[in-house]
């Protein structure tokens, strides 16, 4: 839509409680709830209509570089260290940020021969996540180590990924549609 004076541009507004470092991923959970992960290690949830912060929580795994959710109950985050965590939003909102709590549960971890060398092509960072609204509940993760993992949320993280596939190179982004992972 344009007026005689040019295009109508909405007013930019800053959300409260911004992270102290770069935002790595954004995802709308509903039309008004926006989740974000950031390099400062925090997961944030904002109500964009009310312009208020609903949650600021540390998953305790260092920088967060990926995020995924099927609904507003659980949010999955992936860390630079290769960890994948499930955050219970209701429980996380009732605890202090940065504390160890039942709100954060380990889903799994990427393994790599060069776990500490994140600049290496074989670094283990979890660079992309996708929560699949399937039965059984699954989370797909991929990273700079060139592997795709499917995690069955009904099993313990100590069992490892339900499925692991080699990719032709590093994974930088991923998306899903129905039963497809791209």
C-alpha positions as a LaTeX table, in Angstrom:
\begin{tabular}{lrrr}
\hline
Residue & $x$ (\AA) & $y$ (\AA) & $z$ (\AA) \\
\hline
Unk1 & 0.00 & 0.00 & 0.00 \\
Unk2 & 1.38 & 3.41 & $-0.90$ \\
Unk3 & 0.22 & 6.94 & $-0.33$ \\
Unk4 & 0.94 & 10.08 & $-2.38$ \\
Unk5 & 3.97 & 10.64 & $-0.12$ \\
Unk6 & 5.42 & 7.19 & $-0.80$ \\
Unk7 & 5.05 & 3.74 & 0.73 \\
Unk8 & 3.61 & 3.36 & 4.21 \\
Unk9 & 6.31 & 1.97 & 6.46 \\
Unk10 & 5.37 & 0.59 & 9.88 \\
Unk11 & 7.06 & 2.17 & 12.87 \\
Unk12 & 10.00 & 0.13 & 14.18 \\
Unk13 & 9.78 & $-0.79$ & 17.86 \\
Unk14 & 12.40 & $-2.38$ & 20.08 \\
Unk15 & 11.28 & $-5.23$ & 22.28 \\
Unk16 & 12.19 & $-4.98$ & 25.97 \\
Unk17 & 14.91 & $-7.11$ & 27.59 \\
Unk18 & 17.15 & $-7.42$ & 24.54 \\
Unk19 & 20.03 & $-9.92$ & 24.62 \\
Unk20 & 23.55 & $-8.71$ & 25.30 \\
Unk21 & 24.86 & $-10.36$ & 22.11 \\
Unk22 & 23.60 & $-11.18$ & 18.59 \\
Unk23 & 20.29 & $-12.96$ & 18.04 \\
Unk24 & 20.93 & $-16.25$ & 16.24 \\
Unk25 & 17.36 & $-17.39$ & 15.49 \\
Unk26 & 13.77 & $-16.09$ & 15.68 \\
Unk27 & 10.56 & $-18.12$ & 15.52 \\
Unk28 & 6.95 & $-17.12$ & 16.04 \\
Unk29 & 5.16 & $-19.63$ & 18.27 \\
Unk30 & 1.78 & $-17.91$ & 17.86 \\
Unk31 & 0.78 & $-14.70$ & 16.10 \\
Unk32 & 1.96 & $-12.72$ & 19.13 \\
Unk33 & 4.64 & $-14.88$ & 20.83 \\
Unk34 & 8.14 & $-14.55$ & 19.40 \\
Unk35 & 10.98 & $-16.79$ & 20.63 \\
Unk36 & 14.65 & $-15.91$ & 20.14 \\
Unk37 & 17.99 & $-17.56$ & 20.86 \\
Unk38 & 21.21 & $-15.61$ & 21.11 \\
Unk39 & 24.96 & $-15.83$ & 21.35 \\
Unk40 & 24.78 & $-14.68$ & 25.00 \\
Unk41 & 23.28 & $-18.12$ & 25.78 \\
Unk42 & 19.76 & $-16.92$ & 26.47 \\
Unk43 & 16.36 & $-18.02$ & 25.22 \\
Unk44 & 13.81 & $-15.20$ & 25.20 \\
Unk45 & 10.08 & $-15.12$ & 24.64 \\
Unk46 & 8.27 & $-11.86$ & 23.84 \\
Unk47 & 4.64 & $-10.93$ & 23.45 \\
Unk48 & 4.98 & $-8.61$ & 20.45 \\
Unk49 & 1.42 & $-7.27$ & 20.75 \\
Unk50 & 1.84 & $-6.25$ & 24.40 \\
Unk51 & 5.51 & $-5.29$ & 23.80 \\
Unk52 & 6.61 & $-7.22$ & 26.89 \\
Unk53 & 9.12 & $-9.87$ & 27.81 \\
Unk54 & 7.56 & $-13.18$ & 28.87 \\
Unk55 & 10.75 & $-15.18$ & 29.48 \\
Unk56 & 14.52 & $-14.79$ & 29.61 \\
Unk57 & 16.23 & $-18.06$ & 30.46 \\
Unk58 & 19.70 & $-19.53$ & 30.11 \\
Unk59 & 19.90 & $-23.14$ & 28.94 \\
Unk60 & 23.33 & $-23.37$ & 30.58 \\
Unk61 & 25.20 & $-24.55$ & 27.47 \\
Unk62 & 26.89 & $-21.37$ & 26.28 \\
Unk63 & 26.03 & $-19.60$ & 23.02 \\
Unk64 & 22.74 & $-20.69$ & 21.45 \\
Unk65 & 22.85 & $-20.80$ & 17.66 \\
Unk66 & 19.62 & $-22.60$ & 16.78 \\
Unk67 & 16.03 & $-22.78$ & 17.96 \\
Unk68 & 12.90 & $-24.77$ & 17.09 \\
Unk69 & 9.40 & $-25.27$ & 18.46 \\
Unk70 & 6.18 & $-26.98$ & 17.48 \\
Unk71 & 4.08 & $-25.12$ & 20.04 \\
Unk72 & 4.48 & $-22.73$ & 22.96 \\
Unk73 & 4.93 & $-25.48$ & 25.57 \\
Unk74 & 8.46 & $-26.63$ & 24.65 \\
Unk75 & 11.26 & $-24.83$ & 22.83 \\
Unk76 & 14.38 & $-26.62$ & 21.63 \\
Unk77 & 17.74 & $-24.86$ & 21.50 \\
Unk78 & 21.04 & $-25.92$ & 20.00 \\
Unk79 & 24.38 & $-24.76$ & 21.30 \\
Unk80 & 27.75 & $-23.94$ & 19.88 \\
Unk81 & 29.04 & $-26.81$ & 22.04 \\
Unk82 & 26.78 & $-29.29$ & 20.17 \\
Unk83 & 24.17 & $-29.72$ & 22.92 \\
Unk84 & 20.46 & $-29.87$ & 22.13 \\
Unk85 & 18.17 & $-28.92$ & 25.03 \\
Unk86 & 14.40 & $-28.91$ & 25.51 \\
Unk87 & 13.09 & $-25.97$ & 27.56 \\
Unk88 & 9.72 & $-26.27$ & 29.30 \\
Unk89 & 8.45 & $-22.70$ & 28.92 \\
Unk90 & 6.09 & $-22.77$ & 31.92 \\
Unk91 & 8.72 & $-24.22$ & 34.27 \\
Unk92 & 11.46 & $-21.93$ & 32.91 \\
Unk93 & 9.28 & $-18.92$ & 33.60 \\
Unk94 & 9.02 & $-19.89$ & 37.26 \\
Unk95 & 12.79 & $-20.22$ & 37.89 \\
Unk96 & 15.63 & $-17.74$ & 38.01 \\
Unk97 & 17.51 & $-17.27$ & 34.77 \\
Unk98 & 20.75 & $-19.21$ & 34.66 \\
Unk99 & 19.86 & $-21.72$ & 37.36 \\
Unk100 & 19.79 & $-25.46$ & 36.85 \\
Unk101 & 16.18 & $-26.59$ & 36.92 \\
Unk102 & 13.78 & $-29.22$ & 35.66 \\
Unk103 & 12.81 & $-26.63$ & 33.04 \\
Unk104 & 15.82 & $-27.60$ & 30.89 \\
Unk105 & 16.29 & $-31.18$ & 29.72 \\
Unk106 & 19.08 & $-32.56$ & 27.54 \\
Unk107 & 17.84 & $-34.08$ & 24.28 \\
Unk108 & 21.26 & $-35.03$ & 22.92 \\
Unk109 & 24.66 & $-33.82$ & 21.82 \\
Unk110 & 26.52 & $-33.77$ & 18.53 \\
Unk111 & 29.85 & $-35.52$ & 18.73 \\
Unk112 & 32.93 & $-34.68$ & 16.76 \\
Unk113 & 36.63 & $-35.49$ & 16.88 \\
Unk114 & 37.29 & $-31.71$ & 17.14 \\
Unk115 & 34.68 & $-30.76$ & 19.76 \\
Unk116 & 36.65 & $-27.71$ & 20.90 \\
Unk117 & 37.58 & $-26.44$ & 17.43 \\
Unk118 & 34.36 & $-24.75$ & 16.26 \\
Unk119 & 36.06 & $-23.12$ & 13.26 \\
Unk120 & 36.94 & $-26.54$ & 11.90 \\
Unk121 & 34.69 & $-28.15$ & 9.26 \\
Unk122 & 34.25 & $-31.01$ & 11.72 \\
Unk123 & 33.15 & $-28.79$ & 14.65 \\
Unk124 & 30.19 & $-30.15$ & 16.57 \\
Unk125 & 27.99 & $-27.02$ & 16.80 \\
Unk126 & 24.25 & $-27.60$ & 16.44 \\
Unk127 & 23.68 & $-25.00$ & 13.72 \\
Unk128 & 20.10 & $-25.95$ & 12.87 \\
Unk129 & 17.12 & $-27.56$ & 14.53 \\
Unk130 & 13.61 & $-28.54$ & 13.48 \\
Unk131 & 10.86 & $-29.86$ & 15.75 \\
Unk132 & 8.67 & $-32.27$ & 13.85 \\
Unk133 & 4.99 & $-32.35$ & 14.85 \\
Unk134 & 4.89 & $-36.10$ & 14.34 \\
Unk135 & 4.08 & $-39.14$ & 16.34 \\
Unk136 & 6.46 & $-40.16$ & 17.79 \\
Unk137 & 7.75 & $-36.68$ & 18.64 \\
Unk138 & 11.05 & $-36.05$ & 16.84 \\
Unk139 & 13.64 & $-33.28$ & 16.72 \\
Unk140 & 16.01 & $-33.04$ & 13.77 \\
Unk141 & 19.42 & $-31.43$ & 14.24 \\
Unk142 & 22.35 & $-30.82$ & 11.95 \\
Unk143 & 25.58 & $-28.97$ & 12.20 \\
Unk144 & 29.02 & $-28.06$ & 11.07 \\
Unk145 & 30.15 & $-31.66$ & 11.59 \\
Unk146 & 28.25 & $-32.70$ & 8.43 \\
Unk147 & 25.67 & $-34.96$ & 10.03 \\
Unk148 & 21.87 & $-34.96$ & 10.37 \\
Unk149 & 20.44 & $-36.47$ & 13.56 \\
Unk150 & 16.86 & $-37.44$ & 14.42 \\
Unk151 & 16.15 & $-37.54$ & 18.15 \\
Unk152 & 13.20 & $-39.57$ & 19.47 \\
Unk153 & 11.92 & $-37.58$ & 22.46 \\
Unk154 & 10.44 & $-40.69$ & 24.09 \\
Unk155 & 13.91 & $-42.10$ & 24.78 \\
Unk156 & 16.76 & $-41.00$ & 27.00 \\
Unk157 & 19.47 & $-38.76$ & 25.53 \\
Unk158 & 22.04 & $-41.33$ & 26.68 \\
Unk159 & 20.73 & $-43.63$ & 23.93 \\
Unk160 & 21.99 & $-41.19$ & 21.29 \\
Unk161 & 20.20 & $-40.16$ & 18.14 \\
Unk162 & 17.58 & $-42.54$ & 16.75 \\
Unk163 & 18.97 & $-41.91$ & 13.24 \\
Unk164 & 22.23 & $-40.33$ & 12.06 \\
Unk165 & 22.97 & $-39.58$ & 8.42 \\
Unk166 & 26.07 & $-38.13$ & 6.78 \\
Unk167 & 25.60 & $-34.92$ & 4.80 \\
Unk168 & 27.74 & $-33.79$ & 1.87 \\
Unk169 & 29.06 & $-30.87$ & 3.97 \\
Unk170 & 28.29 & $-28.49$ & 6.81 \\
Unk171 & 24.65 & $-27.69$ & 7.59 \\
Unk172 & 23.87 & $-23.99$ & 7.98 \\
Unk173 & 20.06 & $-24.03$ & 7.78 \\
Unk174 & 17.22 & $-26.53$ & 7.67 \\
Unk175 & 13.45 & $-26.60$ & 7.34 \\
Unk176 & 10.70 & $-29.20$ & 7.43 \\
Unk177 & 7.38 & $-29.72$ & 5.74 \\
Unk178 & 5.15 & $-32.60$ & 6.80 \\
Unk179 & 7.50 & $-35.60$ & 6.60 \\
Unk180 & 10.27 & $-33.89$ & 4.62 \\
Unk181 & 13.49 & $-32.37$ & 5.95 \\
Unk182 & 15.28 & $-30.00$ & 3.60 \\
\hline
\end{tabular}
